[in-house]
PDB file of C-alpha atoms in Angstrom:
ATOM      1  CA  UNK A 165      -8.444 -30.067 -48.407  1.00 49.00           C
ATOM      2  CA  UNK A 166      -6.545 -29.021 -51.367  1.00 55.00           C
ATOM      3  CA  UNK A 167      -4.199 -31.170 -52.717  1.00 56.00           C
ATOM      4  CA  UNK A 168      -0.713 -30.073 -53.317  1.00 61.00           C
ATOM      5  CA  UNK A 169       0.070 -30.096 -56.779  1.00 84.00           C
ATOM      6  CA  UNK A 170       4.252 -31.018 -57.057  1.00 92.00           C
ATOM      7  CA  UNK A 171       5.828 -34.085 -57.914  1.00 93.00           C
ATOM      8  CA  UNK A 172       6.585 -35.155 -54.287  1.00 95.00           C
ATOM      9  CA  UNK A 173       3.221 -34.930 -53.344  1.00 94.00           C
ATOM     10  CA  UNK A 174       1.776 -36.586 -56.879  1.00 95.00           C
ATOM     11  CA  UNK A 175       4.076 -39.217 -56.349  1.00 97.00           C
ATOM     12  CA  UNK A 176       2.605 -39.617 -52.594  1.00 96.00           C
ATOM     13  CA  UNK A 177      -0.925 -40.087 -53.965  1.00 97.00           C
ATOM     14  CA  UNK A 178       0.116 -42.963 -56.222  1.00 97.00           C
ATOM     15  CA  UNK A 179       2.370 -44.531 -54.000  1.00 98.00           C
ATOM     16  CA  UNK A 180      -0.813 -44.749 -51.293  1.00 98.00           C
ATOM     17  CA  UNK A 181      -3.332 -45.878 -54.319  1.00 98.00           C
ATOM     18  CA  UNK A 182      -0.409 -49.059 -55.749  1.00 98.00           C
ATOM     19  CA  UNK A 183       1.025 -50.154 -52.647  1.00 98.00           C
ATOM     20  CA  UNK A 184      -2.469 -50.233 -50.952  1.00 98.00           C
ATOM     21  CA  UNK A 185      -3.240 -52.751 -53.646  1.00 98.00           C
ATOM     22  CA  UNK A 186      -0.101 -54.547 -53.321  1.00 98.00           C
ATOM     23  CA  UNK A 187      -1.346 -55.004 -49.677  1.00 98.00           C
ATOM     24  CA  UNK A 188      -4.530 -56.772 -50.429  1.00 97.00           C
ATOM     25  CA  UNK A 189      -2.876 -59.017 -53.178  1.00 98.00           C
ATOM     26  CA  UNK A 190      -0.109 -59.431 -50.565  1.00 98.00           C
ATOM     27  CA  UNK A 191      -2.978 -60.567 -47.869  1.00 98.00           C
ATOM     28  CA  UNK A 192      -4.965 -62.472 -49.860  1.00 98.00           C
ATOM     29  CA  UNK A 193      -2.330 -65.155 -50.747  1.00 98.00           C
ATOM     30  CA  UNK A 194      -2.521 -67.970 -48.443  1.00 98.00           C
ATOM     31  CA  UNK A 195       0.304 -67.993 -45.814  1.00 97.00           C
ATOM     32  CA  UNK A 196       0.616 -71.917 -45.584  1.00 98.00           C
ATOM     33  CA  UNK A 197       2.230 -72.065 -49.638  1.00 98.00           C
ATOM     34  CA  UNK A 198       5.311 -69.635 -49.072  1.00 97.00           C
ATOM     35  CA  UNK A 199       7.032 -72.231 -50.919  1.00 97.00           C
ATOM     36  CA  UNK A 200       5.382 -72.231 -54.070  1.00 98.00           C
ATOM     37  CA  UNK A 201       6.558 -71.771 -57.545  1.00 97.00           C
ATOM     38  CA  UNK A 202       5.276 -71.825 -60.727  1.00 95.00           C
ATOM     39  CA  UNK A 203       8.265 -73.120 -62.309  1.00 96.00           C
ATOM     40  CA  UNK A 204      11.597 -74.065 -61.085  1.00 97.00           C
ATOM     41  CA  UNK A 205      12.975 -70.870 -62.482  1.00 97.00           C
ATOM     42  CA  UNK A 206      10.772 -69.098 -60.423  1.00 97.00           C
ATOM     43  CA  UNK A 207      11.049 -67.437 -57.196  1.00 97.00           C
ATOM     44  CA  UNK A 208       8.944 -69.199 -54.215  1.00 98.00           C
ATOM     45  CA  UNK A 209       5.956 -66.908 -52.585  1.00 98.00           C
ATOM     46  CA  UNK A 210       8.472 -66.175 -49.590  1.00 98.00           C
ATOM     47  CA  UNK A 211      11.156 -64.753 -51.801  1.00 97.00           C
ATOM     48  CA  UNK A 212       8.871 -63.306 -53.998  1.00 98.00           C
ATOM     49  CA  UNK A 213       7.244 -61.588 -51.215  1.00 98.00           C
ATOM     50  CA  UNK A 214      10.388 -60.341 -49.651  1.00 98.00           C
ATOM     51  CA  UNK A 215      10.859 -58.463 -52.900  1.00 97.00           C
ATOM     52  CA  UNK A 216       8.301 -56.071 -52.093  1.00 98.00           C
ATOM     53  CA  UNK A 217      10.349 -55.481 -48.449  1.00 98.00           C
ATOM     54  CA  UNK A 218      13.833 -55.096 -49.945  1.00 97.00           C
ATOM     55  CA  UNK A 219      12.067 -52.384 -52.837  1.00 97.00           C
ATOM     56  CA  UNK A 220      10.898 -50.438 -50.434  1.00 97.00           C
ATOM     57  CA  UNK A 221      13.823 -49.858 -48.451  1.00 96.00           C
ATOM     58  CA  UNK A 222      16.004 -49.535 -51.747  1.00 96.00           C
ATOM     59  CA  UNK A 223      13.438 -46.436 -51.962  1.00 96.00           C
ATOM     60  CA  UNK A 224      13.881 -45.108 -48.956  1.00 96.00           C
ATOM     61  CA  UNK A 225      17.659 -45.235 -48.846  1.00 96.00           C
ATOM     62  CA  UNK A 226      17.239 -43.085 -52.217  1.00 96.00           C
ATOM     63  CA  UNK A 227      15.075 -40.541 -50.386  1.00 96.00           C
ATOM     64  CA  UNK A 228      17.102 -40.211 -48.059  1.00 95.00           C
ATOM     65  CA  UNK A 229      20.358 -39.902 -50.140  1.00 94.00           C
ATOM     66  CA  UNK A 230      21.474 -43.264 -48.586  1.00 94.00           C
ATOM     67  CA  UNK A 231      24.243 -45.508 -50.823  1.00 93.00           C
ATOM     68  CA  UNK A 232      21.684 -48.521 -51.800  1.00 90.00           C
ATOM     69  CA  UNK A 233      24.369 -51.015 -52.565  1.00 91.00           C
ATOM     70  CA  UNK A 234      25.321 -50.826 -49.333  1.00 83.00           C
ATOM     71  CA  UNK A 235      23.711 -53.683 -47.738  1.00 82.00           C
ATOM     72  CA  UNK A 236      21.137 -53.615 -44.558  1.00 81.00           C
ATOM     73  CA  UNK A 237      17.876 -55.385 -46.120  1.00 90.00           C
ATOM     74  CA  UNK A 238      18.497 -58.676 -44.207  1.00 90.00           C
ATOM     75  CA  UNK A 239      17.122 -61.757 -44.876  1.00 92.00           C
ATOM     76  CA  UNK A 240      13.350 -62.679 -45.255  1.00 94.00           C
ATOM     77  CA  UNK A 241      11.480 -63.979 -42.402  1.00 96.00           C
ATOM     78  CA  UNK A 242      10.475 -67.217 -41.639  1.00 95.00           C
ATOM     79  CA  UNK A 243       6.517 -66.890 -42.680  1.00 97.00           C
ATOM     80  CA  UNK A 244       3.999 -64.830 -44.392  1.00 98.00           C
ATOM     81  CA  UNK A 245       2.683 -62.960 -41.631  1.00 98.00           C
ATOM     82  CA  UNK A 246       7.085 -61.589 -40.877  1.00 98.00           C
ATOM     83  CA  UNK A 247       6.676 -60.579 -44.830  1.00 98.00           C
ATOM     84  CA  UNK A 248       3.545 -58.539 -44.556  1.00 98.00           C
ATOM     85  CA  UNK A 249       4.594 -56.884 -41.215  1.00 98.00           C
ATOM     86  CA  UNK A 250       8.214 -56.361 -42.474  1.00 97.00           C
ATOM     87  CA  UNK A 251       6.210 -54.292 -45.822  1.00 98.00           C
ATOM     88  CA  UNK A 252       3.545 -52.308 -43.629  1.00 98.00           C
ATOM     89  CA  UNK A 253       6.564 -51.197 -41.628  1.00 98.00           C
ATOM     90  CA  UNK A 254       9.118 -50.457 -44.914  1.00 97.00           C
ATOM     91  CA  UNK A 255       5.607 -48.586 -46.391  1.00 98.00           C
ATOM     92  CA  UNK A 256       4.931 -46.649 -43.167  1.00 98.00           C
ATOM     93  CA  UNK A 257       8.468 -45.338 -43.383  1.00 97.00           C
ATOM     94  CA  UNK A 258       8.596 -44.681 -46.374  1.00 97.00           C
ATOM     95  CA  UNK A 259       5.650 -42.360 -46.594  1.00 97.00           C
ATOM     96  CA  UNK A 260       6.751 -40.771 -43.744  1.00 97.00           C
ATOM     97  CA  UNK A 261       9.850 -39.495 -45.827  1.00 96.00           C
ATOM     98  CA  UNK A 262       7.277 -38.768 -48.800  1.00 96.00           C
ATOM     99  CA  UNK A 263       5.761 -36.278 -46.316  1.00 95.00           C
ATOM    100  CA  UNK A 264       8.447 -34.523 -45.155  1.00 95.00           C
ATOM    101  CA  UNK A 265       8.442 -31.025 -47.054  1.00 93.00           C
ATOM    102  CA  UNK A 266      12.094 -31.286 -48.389  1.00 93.00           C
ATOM    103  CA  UNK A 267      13.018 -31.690 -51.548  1.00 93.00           C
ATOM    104  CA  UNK A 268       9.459 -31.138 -53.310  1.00 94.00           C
ATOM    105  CA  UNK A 269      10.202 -31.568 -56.699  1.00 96.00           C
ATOM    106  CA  UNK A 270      12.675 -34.583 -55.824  1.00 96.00           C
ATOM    107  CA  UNK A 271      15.628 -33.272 -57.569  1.00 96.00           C
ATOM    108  CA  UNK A 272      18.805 -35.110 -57.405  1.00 96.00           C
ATOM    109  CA  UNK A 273      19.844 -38.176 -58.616  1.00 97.00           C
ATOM    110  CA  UNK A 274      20.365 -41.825 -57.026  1.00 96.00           C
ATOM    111  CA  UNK A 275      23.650 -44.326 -57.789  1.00 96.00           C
ATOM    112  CA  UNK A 276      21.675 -47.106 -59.658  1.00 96.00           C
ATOM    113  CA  UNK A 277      21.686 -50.193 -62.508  1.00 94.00           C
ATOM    114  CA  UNK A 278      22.022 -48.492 -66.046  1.00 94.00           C
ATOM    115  CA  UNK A 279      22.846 -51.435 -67.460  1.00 94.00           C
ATOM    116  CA  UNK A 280      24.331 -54.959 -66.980  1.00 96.00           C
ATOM    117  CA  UNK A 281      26.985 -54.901 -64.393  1.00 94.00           C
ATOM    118  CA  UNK A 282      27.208 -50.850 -64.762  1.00 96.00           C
ATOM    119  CA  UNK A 283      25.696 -48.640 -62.360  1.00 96.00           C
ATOM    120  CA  UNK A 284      25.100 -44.616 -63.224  1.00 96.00           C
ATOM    121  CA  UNK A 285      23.268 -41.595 -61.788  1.00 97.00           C
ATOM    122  CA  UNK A 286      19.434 -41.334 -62.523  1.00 97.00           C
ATOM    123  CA  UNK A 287      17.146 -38.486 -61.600  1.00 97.00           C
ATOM    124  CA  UNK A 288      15.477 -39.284 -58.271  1.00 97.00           C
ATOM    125  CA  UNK A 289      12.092 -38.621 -59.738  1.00 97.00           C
ATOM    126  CA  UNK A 290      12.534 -41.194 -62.457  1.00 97.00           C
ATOM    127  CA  UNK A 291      13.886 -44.016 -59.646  1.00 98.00           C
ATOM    128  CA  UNK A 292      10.799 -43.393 -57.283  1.00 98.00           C
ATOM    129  CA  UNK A 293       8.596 -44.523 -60.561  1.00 98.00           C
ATOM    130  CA  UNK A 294      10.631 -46.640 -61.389  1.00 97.00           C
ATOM    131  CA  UNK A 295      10.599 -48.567 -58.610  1.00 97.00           C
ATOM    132  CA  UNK A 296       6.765 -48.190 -58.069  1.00 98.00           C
ATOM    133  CA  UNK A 297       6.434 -50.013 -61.728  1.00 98.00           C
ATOM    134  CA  UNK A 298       8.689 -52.735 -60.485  1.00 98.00           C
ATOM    135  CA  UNK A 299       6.304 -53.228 -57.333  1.00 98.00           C
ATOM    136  CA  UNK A 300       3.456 -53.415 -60.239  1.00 98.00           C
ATOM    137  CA  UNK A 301       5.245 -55.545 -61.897  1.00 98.00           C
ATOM    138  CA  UNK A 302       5.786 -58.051 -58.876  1.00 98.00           C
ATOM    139  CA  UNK A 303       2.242 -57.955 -57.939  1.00 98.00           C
ATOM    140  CA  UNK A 304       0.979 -59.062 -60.887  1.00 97.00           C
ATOM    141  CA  UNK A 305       3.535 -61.749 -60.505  1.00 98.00           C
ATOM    142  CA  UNK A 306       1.947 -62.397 -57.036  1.00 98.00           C
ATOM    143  CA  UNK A 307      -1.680 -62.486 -57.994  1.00 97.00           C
ATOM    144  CA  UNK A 308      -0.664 -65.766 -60.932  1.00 97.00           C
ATOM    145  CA  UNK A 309       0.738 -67.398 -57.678  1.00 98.00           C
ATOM    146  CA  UNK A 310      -1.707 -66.087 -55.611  1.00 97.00           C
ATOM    147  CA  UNK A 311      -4.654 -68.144 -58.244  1.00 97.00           C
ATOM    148  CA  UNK A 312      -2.241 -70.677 -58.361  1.00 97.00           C
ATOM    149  CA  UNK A 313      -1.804 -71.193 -54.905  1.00 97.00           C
ATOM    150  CA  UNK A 314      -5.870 -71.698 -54.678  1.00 97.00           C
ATOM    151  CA  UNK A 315      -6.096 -67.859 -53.306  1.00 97.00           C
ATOM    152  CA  UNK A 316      -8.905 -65.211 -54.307  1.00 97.00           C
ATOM    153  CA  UNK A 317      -7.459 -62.845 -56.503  1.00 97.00           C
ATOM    154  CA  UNK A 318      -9.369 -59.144 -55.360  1.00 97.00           C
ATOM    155  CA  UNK A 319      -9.838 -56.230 -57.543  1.00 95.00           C
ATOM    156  CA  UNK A 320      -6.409 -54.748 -58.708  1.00 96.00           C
ATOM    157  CA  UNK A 321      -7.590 -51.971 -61.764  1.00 95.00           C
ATOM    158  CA  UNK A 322     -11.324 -53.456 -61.995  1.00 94.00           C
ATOM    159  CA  UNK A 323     -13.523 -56.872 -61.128  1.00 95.00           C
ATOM    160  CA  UNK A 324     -11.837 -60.056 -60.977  1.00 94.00           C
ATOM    161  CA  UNK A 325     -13.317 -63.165 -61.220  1.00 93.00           C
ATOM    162  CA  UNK A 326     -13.315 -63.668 -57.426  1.00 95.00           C
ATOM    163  CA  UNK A 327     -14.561 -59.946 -56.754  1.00 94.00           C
ATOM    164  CA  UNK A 328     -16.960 -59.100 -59.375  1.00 92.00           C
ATOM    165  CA  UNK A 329     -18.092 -55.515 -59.329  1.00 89.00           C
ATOM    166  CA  UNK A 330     -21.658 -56.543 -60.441  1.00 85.00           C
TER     167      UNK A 330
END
């Protein structure tokens, strides 16, 4: 099958490929040490984890056109297992919305942080990567807890030490 070539639908691709990783960094880290930190200053796994949740429905509300400083995340549940079922659910959704046919070339522009305390309009296109970085970002946060926290860390972009390719 061919595969559409517009931004929508390039975006879609990656989306799959990262979060799919953030899913088995996300079930590899062991569900009993929610509360771990690597420094005070530091989230704990729970909140860390619950990240990943509230990103992805900051991203759909900006598919959607939907005001994202409007409230609705909720709070995290009580375990692991709520966070990974609360993410498979916020993922499902949102490629659902990926694979809807409007808005192809995801033109527009979201109500967002430009700066400290100042929000501003940026291009849709440019807030779906950006937030995909951020998920990146948080996942390799995840996998230093994750090693931590006495978890196997699997392949992300190659071997690790705990999945060797060879």
């Amino acid at each position: 099958m061919p595969q559409t070539d517009n931004a929508k639908a390039r975006f879609l691709r990656k989306y799959d490929r990262e979060t799919a990783t953030t899913l088995r960094v996300m079930h590899a880290y062991p569900g009993d040490k929610t509360d771990f930190r690597p420094h005070e200053r530091s989230n704990n796994a729970l909140h860390l984890g619950w990240t990943f949740v509230v990103e992805q429905a900051m991203l759909l509300k900006a598919l959607r056109g939907e005001d994202m400083f409007g409230g609705g995340y909720g709070k995290p549940p009580e375990n692991w297992q709520g966070i990974l079922d609360a993410f498979k659910q916020a993922r499902s959704e949102v490629q659902s919305e990926l694979a809807k046919p409007e808005n192809q070339n995801l033109d527009g522009s979201v109500v967002f942080m430009v700066g400290p305390q100042k929000k501003g309009d940026v291009p849709l296109s440019d807030f779906v990567e950006f937030m995909l970085g951020d998920q990146i970002h948080h996942r390799g946060q995840l996998s230093v807890y994750l090693r931590m926290a006495g978890g196997k860390v699997p392949s992300i972009y190659g071997p690790s030490a705990d999945e060797p390719w060879m």
